[in-house]
Coordinates of C-alpha atoms in Angstrom, one line a residue:
Chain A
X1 CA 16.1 11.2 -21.1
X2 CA 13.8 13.2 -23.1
X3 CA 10.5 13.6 -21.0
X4 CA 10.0 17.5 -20.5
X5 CA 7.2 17.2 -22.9
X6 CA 5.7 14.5 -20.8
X7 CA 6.3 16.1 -17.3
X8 CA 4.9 19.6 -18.5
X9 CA 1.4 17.7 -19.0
X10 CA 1.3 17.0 -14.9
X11 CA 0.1 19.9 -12.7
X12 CA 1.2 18.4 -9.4
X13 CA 4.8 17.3 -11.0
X14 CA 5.7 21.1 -12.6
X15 CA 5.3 22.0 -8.9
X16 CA 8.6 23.4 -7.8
X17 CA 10.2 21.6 -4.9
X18 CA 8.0 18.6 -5.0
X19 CA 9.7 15.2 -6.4
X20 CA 7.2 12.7 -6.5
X21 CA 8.4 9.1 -6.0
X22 CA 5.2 7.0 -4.8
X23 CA 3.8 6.2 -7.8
X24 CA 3.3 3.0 -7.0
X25 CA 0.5 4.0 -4.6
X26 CA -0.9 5.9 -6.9
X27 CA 0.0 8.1 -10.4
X28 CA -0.2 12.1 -10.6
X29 CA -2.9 12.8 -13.3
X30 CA -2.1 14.8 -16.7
X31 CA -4.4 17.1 -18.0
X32 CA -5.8 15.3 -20.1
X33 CA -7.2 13.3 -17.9
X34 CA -8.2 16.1 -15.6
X35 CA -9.7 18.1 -18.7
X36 CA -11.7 15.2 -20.0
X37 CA -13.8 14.5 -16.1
X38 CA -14.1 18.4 -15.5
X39 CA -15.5 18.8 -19.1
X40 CA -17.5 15.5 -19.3
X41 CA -19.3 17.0 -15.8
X42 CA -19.8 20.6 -17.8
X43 CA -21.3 19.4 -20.8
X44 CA -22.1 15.8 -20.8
X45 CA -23.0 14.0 -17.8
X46 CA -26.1 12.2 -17.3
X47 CA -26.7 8.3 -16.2
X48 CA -25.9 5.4 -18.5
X49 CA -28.0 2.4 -20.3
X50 CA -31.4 3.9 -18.7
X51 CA -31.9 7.4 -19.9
X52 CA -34.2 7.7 -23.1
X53 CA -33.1 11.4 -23.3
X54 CA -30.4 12.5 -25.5
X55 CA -27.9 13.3 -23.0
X56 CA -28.2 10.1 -21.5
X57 CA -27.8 8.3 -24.4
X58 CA -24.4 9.9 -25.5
X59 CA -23.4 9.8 -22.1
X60 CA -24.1 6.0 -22.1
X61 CA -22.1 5.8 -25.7
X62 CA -18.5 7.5 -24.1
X63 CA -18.9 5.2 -21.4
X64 CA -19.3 1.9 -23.9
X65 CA -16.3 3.3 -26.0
X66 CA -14.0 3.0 -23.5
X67 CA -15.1 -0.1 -22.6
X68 CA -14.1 -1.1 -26.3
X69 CA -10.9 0.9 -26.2
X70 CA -10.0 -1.1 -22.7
X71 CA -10.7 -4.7 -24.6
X72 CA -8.0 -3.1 -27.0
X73 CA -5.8 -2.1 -24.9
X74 CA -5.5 -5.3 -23.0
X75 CA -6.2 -7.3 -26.5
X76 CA -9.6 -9.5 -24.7
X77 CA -11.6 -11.3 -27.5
X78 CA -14.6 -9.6 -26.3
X79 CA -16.2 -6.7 -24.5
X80 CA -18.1 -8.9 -22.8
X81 CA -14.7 -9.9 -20.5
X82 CA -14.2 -6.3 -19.9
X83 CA -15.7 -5.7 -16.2
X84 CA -15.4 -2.2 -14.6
X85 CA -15.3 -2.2 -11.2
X86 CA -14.6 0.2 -8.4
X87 CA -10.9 -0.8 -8.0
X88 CA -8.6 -3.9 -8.3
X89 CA -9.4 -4.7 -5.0
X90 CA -13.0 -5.2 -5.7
X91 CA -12.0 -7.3 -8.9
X92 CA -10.6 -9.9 -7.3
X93 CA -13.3 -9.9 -4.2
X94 CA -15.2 -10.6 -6.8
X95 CA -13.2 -13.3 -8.6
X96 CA -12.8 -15.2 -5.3
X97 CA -16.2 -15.3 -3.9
X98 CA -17.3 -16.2 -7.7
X99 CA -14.9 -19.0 -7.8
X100 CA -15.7 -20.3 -4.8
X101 CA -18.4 -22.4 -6.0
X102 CA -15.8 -24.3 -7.8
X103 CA -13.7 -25.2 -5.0
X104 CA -14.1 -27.9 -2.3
X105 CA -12.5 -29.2 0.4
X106 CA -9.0 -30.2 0.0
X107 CA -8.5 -28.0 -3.0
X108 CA -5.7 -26.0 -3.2
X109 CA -5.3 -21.9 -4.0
X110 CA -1.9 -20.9 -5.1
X111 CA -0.6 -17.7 -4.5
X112 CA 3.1 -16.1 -4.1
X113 CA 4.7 -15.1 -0.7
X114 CA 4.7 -10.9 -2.1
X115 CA 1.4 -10.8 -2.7
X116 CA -0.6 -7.6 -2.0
X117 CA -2.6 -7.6 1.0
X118 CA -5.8 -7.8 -1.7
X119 CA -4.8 -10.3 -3.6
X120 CA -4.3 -12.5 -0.3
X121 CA -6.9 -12.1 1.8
X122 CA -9.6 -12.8 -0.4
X123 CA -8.1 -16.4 -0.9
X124 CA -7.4 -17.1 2.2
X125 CA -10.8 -16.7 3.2
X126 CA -12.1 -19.2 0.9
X127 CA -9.8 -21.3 2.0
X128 CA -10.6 -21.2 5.3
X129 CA -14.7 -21.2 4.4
X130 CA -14.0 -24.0 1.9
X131 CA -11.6 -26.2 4.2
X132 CA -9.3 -26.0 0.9
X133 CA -5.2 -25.1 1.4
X134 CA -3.8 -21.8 0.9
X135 CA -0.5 -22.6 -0.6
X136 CA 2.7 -20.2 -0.7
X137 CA 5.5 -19.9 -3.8
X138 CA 8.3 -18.4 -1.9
X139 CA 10.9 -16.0 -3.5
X140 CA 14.6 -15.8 -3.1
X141 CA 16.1 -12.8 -1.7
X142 CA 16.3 -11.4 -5.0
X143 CA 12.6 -11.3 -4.8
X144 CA 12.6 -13.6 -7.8
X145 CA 10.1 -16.7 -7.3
X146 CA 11.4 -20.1 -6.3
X147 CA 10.0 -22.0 -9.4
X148 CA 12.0 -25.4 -8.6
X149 CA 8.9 -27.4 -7.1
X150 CA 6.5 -25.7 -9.4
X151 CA 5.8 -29.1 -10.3
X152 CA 4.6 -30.1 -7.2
X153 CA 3.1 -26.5 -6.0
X154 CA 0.8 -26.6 -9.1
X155 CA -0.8 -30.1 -9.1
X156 CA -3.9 -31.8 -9.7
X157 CA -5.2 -30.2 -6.9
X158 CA -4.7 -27.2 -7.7
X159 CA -7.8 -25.0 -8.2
X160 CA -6.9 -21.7 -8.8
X161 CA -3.4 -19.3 -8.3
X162 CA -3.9 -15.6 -7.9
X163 CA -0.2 -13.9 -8.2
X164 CA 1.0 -10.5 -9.1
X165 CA 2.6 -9.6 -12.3
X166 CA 4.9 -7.2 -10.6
X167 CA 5.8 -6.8 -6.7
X168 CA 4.5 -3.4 -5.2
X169 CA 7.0 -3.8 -2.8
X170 CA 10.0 -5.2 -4.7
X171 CA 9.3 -4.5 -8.5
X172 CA 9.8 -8.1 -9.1
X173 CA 8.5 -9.3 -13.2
X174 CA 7.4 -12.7 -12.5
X175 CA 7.3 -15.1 -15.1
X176 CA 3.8 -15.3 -15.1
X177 CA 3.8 -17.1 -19.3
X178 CA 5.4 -20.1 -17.4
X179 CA 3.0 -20.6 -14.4
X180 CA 0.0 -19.7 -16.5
X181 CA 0.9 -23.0 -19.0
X182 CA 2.0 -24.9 -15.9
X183 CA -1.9 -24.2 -14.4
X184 CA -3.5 -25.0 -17.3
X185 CA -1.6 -28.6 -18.0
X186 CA -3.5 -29.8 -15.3
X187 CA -6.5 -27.6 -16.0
X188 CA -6.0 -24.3 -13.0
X189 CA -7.1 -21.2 -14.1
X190 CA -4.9 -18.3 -13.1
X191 CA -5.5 -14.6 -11.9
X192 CA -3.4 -12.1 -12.8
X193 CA -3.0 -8.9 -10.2
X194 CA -1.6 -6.7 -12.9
X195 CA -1.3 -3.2 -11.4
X196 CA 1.7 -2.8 -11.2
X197 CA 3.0 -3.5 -14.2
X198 CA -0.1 -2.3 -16.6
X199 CA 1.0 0.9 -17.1
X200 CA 5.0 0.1 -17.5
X201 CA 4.6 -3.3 -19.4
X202 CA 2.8 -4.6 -22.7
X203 CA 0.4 -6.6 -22.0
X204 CA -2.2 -8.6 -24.1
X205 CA -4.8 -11.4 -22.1
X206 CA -4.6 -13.8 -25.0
X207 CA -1.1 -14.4 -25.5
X208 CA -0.7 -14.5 -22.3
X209 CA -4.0 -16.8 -21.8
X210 CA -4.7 -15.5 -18.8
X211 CA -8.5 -16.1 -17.0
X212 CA -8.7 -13.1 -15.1
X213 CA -6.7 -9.9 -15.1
X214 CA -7.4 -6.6 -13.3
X215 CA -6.2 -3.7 -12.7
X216 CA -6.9 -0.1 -10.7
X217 CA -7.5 2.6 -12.7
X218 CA -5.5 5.1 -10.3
X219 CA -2.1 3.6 -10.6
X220 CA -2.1 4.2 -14.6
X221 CA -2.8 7.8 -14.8
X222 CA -6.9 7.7 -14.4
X223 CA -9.0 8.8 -11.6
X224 CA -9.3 6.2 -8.6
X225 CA -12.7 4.9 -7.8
X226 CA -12.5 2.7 -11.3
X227 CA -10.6 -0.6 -11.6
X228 CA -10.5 -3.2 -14.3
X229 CA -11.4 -7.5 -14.6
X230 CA -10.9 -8.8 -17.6
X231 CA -12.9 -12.8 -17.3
X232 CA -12.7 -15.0 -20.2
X233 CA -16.4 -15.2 -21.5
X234 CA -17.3 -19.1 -20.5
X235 CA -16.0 -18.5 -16.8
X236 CA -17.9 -14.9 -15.9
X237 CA -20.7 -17.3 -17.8
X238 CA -20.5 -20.1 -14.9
X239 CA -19.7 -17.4 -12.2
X240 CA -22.6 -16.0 -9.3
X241 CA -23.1 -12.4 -9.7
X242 CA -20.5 -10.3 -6.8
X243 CA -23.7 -7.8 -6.3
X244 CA -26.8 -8.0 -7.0
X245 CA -29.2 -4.9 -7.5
X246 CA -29.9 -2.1 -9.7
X247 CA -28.7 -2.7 -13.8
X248 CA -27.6 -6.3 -13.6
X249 CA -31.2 -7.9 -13.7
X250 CA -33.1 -9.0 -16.8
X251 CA -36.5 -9.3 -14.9
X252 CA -37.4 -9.4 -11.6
X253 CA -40.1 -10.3 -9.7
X254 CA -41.1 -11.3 -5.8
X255 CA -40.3 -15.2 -6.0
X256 CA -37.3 -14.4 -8.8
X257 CA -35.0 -12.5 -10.9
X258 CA -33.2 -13.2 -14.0
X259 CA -29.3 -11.2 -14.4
X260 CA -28.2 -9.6 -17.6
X261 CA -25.4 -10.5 -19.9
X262 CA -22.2 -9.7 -19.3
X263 CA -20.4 -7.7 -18.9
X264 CA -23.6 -6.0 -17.2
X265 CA -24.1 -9.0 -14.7
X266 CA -21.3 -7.8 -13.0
X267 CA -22.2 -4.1 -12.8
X268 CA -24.5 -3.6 -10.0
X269 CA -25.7 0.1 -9.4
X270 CA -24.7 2.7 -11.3
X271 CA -21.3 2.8 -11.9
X272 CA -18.7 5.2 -11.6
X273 CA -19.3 7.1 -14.7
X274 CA -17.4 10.1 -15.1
X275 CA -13.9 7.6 -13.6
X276 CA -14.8 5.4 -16.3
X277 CA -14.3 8.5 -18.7
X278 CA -11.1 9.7 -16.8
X279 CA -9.7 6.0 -17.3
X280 CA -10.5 6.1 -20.9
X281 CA -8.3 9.0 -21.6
X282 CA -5.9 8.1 -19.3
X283 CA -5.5 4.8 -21.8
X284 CA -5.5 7.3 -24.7
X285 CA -2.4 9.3 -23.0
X286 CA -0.4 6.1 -22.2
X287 CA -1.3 4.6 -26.2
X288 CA -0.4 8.2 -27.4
X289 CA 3.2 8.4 -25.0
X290 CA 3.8 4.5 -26.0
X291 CA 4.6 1.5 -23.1
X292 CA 8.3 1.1 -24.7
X293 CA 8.5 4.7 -24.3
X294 CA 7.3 4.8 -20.8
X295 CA 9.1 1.8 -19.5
X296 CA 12.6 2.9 -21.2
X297 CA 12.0 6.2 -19.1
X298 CA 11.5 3.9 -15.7
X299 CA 14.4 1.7 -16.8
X300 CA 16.8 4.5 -17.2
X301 CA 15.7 6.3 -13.9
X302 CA 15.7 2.9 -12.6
X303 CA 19.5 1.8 -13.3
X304 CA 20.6 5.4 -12.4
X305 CA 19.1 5.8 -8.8
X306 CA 20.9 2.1 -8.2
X307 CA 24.0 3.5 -9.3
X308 CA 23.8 6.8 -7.3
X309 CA 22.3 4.3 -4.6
X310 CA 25.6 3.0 -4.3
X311 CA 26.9 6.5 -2.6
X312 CA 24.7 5.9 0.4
X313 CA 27.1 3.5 2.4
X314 CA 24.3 2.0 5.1
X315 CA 21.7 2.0 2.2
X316 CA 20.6 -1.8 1.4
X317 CA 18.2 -2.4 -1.5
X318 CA 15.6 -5.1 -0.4
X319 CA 15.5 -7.8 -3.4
X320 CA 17.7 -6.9 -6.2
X321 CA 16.7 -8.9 -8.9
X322 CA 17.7 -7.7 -12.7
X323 CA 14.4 -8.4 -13.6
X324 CA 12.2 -6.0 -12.5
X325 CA 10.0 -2.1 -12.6
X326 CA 10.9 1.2 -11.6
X327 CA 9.8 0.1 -7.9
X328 CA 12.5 0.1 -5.1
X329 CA 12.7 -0.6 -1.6
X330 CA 15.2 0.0 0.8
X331 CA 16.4 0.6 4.6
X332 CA 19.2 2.4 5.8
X333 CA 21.2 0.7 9.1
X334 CA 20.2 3.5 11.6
X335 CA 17.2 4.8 10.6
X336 CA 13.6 3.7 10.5
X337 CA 12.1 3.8 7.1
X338 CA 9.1 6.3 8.8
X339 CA 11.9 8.4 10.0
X340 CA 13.6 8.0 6.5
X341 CA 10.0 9.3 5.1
X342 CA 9.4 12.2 6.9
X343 CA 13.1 13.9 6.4
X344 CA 12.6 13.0 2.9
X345 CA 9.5 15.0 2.9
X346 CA 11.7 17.9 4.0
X347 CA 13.1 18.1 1.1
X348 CA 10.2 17.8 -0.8
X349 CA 10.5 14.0 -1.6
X350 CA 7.7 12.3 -1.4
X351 CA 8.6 8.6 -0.9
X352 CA 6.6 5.5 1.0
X353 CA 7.4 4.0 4.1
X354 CA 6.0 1.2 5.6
X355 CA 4.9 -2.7 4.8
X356 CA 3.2 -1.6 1.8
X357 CA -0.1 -4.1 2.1
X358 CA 2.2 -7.1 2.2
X359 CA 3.3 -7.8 5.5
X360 CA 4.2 -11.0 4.3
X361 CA 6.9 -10.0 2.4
X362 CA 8.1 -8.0 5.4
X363 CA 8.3 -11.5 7.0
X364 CA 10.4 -13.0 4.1
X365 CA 13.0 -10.2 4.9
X366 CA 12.7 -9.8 8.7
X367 CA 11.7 -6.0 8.5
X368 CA 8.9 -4.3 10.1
X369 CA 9.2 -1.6 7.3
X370 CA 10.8 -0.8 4.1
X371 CA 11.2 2.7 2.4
X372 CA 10.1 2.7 -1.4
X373 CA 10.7 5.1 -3.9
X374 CA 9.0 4.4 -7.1
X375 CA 9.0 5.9 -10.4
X376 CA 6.4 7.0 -13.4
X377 CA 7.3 8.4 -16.9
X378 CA 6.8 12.2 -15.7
X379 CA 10.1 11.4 -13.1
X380 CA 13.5 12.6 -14.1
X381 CA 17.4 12.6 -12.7
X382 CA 16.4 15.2 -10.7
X383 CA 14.1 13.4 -8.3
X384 CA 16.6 10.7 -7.5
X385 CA 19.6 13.5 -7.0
X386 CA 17.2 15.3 -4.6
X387 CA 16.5 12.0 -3.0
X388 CA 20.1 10.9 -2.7
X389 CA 21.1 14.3 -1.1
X390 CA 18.4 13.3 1.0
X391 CA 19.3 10.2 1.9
X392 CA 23.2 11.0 2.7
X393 CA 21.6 13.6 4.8
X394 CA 19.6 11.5 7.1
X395 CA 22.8 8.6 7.3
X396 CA 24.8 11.1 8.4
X397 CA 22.4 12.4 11.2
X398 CA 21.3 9.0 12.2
X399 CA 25.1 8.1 11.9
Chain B
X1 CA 8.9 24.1 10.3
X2 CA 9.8 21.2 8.3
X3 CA 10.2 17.1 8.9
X4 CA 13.8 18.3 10.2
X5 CA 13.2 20.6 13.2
X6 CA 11.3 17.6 14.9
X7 CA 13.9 15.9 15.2
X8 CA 16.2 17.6 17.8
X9 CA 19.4 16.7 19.1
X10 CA 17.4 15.4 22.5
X11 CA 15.5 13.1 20.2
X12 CA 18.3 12.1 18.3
X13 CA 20.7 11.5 21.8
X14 CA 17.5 9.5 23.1
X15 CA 16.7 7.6 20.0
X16 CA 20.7 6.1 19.6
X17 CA 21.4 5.7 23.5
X18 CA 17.4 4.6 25.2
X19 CA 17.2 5.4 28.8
X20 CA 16.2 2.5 30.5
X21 CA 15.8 0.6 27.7
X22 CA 15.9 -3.1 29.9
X23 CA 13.5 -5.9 30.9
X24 CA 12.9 -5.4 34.4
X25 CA 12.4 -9.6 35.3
X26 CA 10.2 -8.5 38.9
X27 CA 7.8 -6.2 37.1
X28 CA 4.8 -5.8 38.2
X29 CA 3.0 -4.5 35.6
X30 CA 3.9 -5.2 31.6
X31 CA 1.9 -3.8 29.2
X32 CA 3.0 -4.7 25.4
X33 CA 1.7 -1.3 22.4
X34 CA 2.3 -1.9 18.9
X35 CA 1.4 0.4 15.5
X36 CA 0.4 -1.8 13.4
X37 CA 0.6 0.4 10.4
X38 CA 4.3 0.8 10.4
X39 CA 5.7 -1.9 13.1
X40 CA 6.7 -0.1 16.2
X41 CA 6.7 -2.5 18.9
X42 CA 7.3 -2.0 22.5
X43 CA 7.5 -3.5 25.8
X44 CA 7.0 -1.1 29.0
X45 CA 7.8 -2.9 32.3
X46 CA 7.0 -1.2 35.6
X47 CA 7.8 -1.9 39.1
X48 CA 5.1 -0.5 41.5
X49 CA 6.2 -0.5 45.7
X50 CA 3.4 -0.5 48.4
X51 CA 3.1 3.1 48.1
X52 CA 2.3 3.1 45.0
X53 CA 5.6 4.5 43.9
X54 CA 7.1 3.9 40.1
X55 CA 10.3 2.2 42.3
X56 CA 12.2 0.9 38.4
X57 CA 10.6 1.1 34.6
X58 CA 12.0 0.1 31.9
X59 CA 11.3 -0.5 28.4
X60 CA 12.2 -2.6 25.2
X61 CA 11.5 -3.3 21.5
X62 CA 12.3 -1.6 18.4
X63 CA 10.5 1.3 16.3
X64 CA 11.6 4.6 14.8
X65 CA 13.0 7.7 16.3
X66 CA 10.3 9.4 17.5
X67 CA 8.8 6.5 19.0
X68 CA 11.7 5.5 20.7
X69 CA 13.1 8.5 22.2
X70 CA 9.6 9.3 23.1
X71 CA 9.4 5.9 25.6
X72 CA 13.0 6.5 26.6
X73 CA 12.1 10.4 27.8
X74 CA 9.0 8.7 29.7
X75 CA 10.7 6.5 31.6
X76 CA 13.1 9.1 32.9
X77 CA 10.7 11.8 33.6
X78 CA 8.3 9.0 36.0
X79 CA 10.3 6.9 37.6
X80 CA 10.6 7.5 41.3
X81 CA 6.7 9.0 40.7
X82 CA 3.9 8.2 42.0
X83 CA 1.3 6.4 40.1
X84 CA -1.3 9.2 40.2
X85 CA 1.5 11.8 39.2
X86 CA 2.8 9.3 36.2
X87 CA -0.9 8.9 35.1
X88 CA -1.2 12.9 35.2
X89 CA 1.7 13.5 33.1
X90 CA 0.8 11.0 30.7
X91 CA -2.1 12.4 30.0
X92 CA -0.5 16.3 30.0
X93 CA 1.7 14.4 27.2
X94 CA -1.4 13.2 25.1
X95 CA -3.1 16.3 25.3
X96 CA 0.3 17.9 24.0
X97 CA 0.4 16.5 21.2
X98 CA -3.4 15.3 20.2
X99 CA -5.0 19.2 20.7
X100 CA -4.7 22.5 20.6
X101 CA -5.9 22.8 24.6
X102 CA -2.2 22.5 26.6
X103 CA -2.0 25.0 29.0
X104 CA 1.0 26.8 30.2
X105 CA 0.5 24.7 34.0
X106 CA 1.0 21.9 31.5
X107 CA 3.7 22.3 29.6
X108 CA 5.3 23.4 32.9
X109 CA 4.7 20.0 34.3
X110 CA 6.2 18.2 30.9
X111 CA 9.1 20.1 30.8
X112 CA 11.8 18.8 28.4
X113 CA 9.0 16.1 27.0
X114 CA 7.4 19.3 25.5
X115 CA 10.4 18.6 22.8
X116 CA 7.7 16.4 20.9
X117 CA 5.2 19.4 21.1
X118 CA 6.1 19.4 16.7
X119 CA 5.1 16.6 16.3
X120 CA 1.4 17.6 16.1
X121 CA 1.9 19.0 13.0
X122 CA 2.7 15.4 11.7
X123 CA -0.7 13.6 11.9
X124 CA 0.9 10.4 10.9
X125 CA 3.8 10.3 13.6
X126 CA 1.2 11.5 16.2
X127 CA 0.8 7.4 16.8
X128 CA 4.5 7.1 17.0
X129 CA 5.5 9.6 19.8
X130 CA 2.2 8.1 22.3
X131 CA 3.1 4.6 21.7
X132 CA 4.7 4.1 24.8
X133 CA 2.4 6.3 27.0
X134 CA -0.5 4.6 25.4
X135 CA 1.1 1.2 26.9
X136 CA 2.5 3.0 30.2
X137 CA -1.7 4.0 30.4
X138 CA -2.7 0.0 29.9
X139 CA 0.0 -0.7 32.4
X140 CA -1.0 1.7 34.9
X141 CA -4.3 0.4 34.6
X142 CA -3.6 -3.3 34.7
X143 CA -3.9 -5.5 37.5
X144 CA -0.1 -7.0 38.8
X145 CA 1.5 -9.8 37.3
X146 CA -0.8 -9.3 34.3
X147 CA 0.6 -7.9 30.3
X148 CA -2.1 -6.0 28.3
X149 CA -1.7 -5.4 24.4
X150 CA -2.2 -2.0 23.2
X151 CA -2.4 -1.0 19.6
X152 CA -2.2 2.3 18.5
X153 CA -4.4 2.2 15.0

């Protein structure tokens, strides 16, 4: 498979005995990323956009560049659409209580029945505040999305749909170029929830078209505490400021204030400056590795774990779709997936158990729980044969 | 000690053949405790005499090992108890496995329950192995004929 290079540059994964397998959750860090906060603390912190001192100002001119290098990345028109915020969660809080104004009662929010916990709740609490219907594209089994009645789930009422890219739980790549063309024939915009599949798939905002897309910073190498919204221009234009406060004004006075531009408008306080570094590099290490690279790893670990899969006889993957990440969920007949995940852990496997933020999809399949093992570039063979030795171990004591 | 030595063959025997594990239909205290964090769910179902003796018990639902042999060990070391004496154990049993403080007089009294004495080392499963004393406590505590919800979060 070719990564020793790659898993040499993680401190936590060179650990002996540990096999790492919940990066979904969240990514181990490499150095480089590690390096680039410590040092940035040492030698060149200091607030952004207000200090007329030196060290402010260079400090404020890291911070823009990544901004630039994350419109890049993501290929936005602008860095105006490039929002930092403290997490993916925060994103699209701020998304649905901005495009709230825009919906009334009867309206309808579309959103898909895997969604993450954040990417649901929001809506449904604008729904509820704006009397408009929260409604539901179910999946198969597979975990693939029933697409047959898209013509009547997206329709002229139709305000906005929030979905996933990829399913935390299930790995699931949903079409997302078809439903974004479908939304915009009858004039929906469409959020994109992409982290899961930022850091394992190409993606560019304006092929895709996209209005919104974030992501969190932890789960693509980079520090947590930082998160992503990319907005296309003319609608973070017509959107209410999320926060108001410190660094988003233009003037402010008893009876009124005036907000900054974007992307500044958005950016209440001061931000998370030394994360926003740590994400910066953490771009640079997935540009320098290469997406193709990194998601033929996952692929390969991927398609081998299902095959060594098939030697645990009670083992039942939960939506096995072709189409989908390194991401995979699973039960065995006799055990409970917390009981799967601490017997794992005694041999040093560090898996999920759980609903995973989307009880939902827990409903679809009738679990309380799944187990999940989940994979980034720095995983190798090894992991999953230490897993399936695992695995055959707690069948056969739960037999 | 690792994830393995908690679960011992007393768990294990427990967790695949319950104790008790029933619906007892003249209860006369139900109390329902659920984790929401990873979906244990279970029913404890006492019958209470005029002496205030635990006269049946039972228990149903589904969750993991721990959780499970945990309400199945309960209901086998109080019934035929007295209230006061089921309360007291319970709350021997929490202090087991919550703290450092057990006494020796205390894991006396617990006898074979002090089996889940490993699981304090497990933050995360701590919820799992008082699930069904946490409801047995609401129970106790509830007037007759009524069901209380518990969660354990």
């Amino acid at each position: 498979m070719n990564n020793e290079s790659i898993v040499k540059q993680f401190p936590v994964i060179e650990k002996e005995g540990l096999h790492y397998l919940d990066s979904a959750a969240t990514c181990q860090k490499p150095n480089c990323v590690i390096d680039a906060m410590t040092n940035f603390y040492k030698e060149e912190y200091a607030t952004v956009h207000r200090g007329i001192y030196d060290l402010s100002q260079k400090s404020t001119i890291k911070y823009n560049n990544v901004r630039r290098q994350i419109k890049d990345f993501i290929g936005a028109k602008s860095e105006k659409e490039v929002i930092f915020t403290r997490g993916a969660t925060e994103a699209i809080n701020l998304v649905a209580n901005g495009f709230a104004a825009f919906i009334s009662e009867g309206d309808e929010i579309v959103v898909t029945e895997t969604e993450h916990h954040a990417n649901l709740l929001p809506w449904q609490k604008i729904a509820k505040q704006k009397k408009a219907k929260l409604i539901v594209i179910p999946i198969l089994d597979s975990g693939d999305l029933i697409l047959d009645n898209i013509d009547k789930i997206i329709n002229q009422n139709t305000k906005i749909i929030a979905i996933q890219h990829v399913s935390n739980v299930l790995g699931t790549i949903h079409p997302i170029e078809t439903i974004i063309k479908k939304a915009h024939s009858i004039g929906a915009k469409v959020l994109i929830d992409a982290c899961q599949s930022v850091s394992h798939i190409p993606i560019n905002v304006m092929s895709l078209d996209c209005d919104f897309l974030c992501f969190s910073g932890h789960k693509c190498y980079g520090p947590t505490g930082i998160g992503v919204l990319y907005g296309k221009e003319e609608l973070l234009n017509k959107m209410e400021p999320y926060q108001l406060g410190g660094d988003m004004i233009r003037t402010v006075t008893f009876e009124e204030s005036t907000f900054a531009e974007l992307p500044m408008k958005f950016e209440a306080g001061t931000p998370p400056i030394v994360e926003v570094i740590g994400l910066g590099e953490a771009i640079n290490f997935i540009k320098k590795i290469g997406l193709e690279k990194i998601s033929s790893i996952e692929k390969e670990l991927l398609e081998y774990a299902l095959k060594e899969f098939k030697k645990i006889k009670t083992l039942k993957v939960i939506g096995d779709t072709k189409n989908k990440t390194g991401v995979i969920s699973f039960t065995l007949e006799n055990a409970h997936p917390h009981d799967i995940g601490t017997l794992c852990d005694s041999f040093g496997v560090a898996i999920r158990a759980g609903h995973h933020c989307s009880q939902t999809t827990m409903q679809h399949y009738n679990v309380a729980a799944t187990a999940r093992a989940s994979f980034a570039c720095y995983n190798t063979k090894k992991d999953i044969d230490k897993l399936v030795e695992a695995l055959l171990y707690i069948e056969e004591m739960f037999e | 000690m690792t994830g393995r030595d908690l679960y011992q063959d007393m768990i294990m025997s427990h967790n695949k053949k319950p104790r008790n594990f029933k619906k007892l239909e003249d209860a006369t205290h139900i109390a329902h405790g659920v984790n929401p964090l990873c979906g244990d769910d279970f029913y404890i179902y006492l019958k209470v005499n005029e002496d205030n003796i635990i006269e049946d018990i039972g228990f149903d639902g589904s969750g993991c090992a721990i959780s499970k042999s945990s309400g199945s060990l309960l209901t086998s070391s109080i019934i035929g108890k007295h209230i006061s004496d089921a309360s007291e154990l319970k709350d021997c049993f929490i202090e087991l496995i919550t703290s450092d403080n057990s006494t020796e007089e205390s894991k006396q009294k617990l006898g074979k329950l002090t089996i889940f004495e490993g699981v304090k080392d497990y933050p995360i499963r701590v919820k799992c192995a008082t699930l069904v004393w946490r409801a047995l406590e609401s129970a106790l505590e509830s007037k007759v004929g009524e069901t209380t919800e518990i969660s354990t979060e």
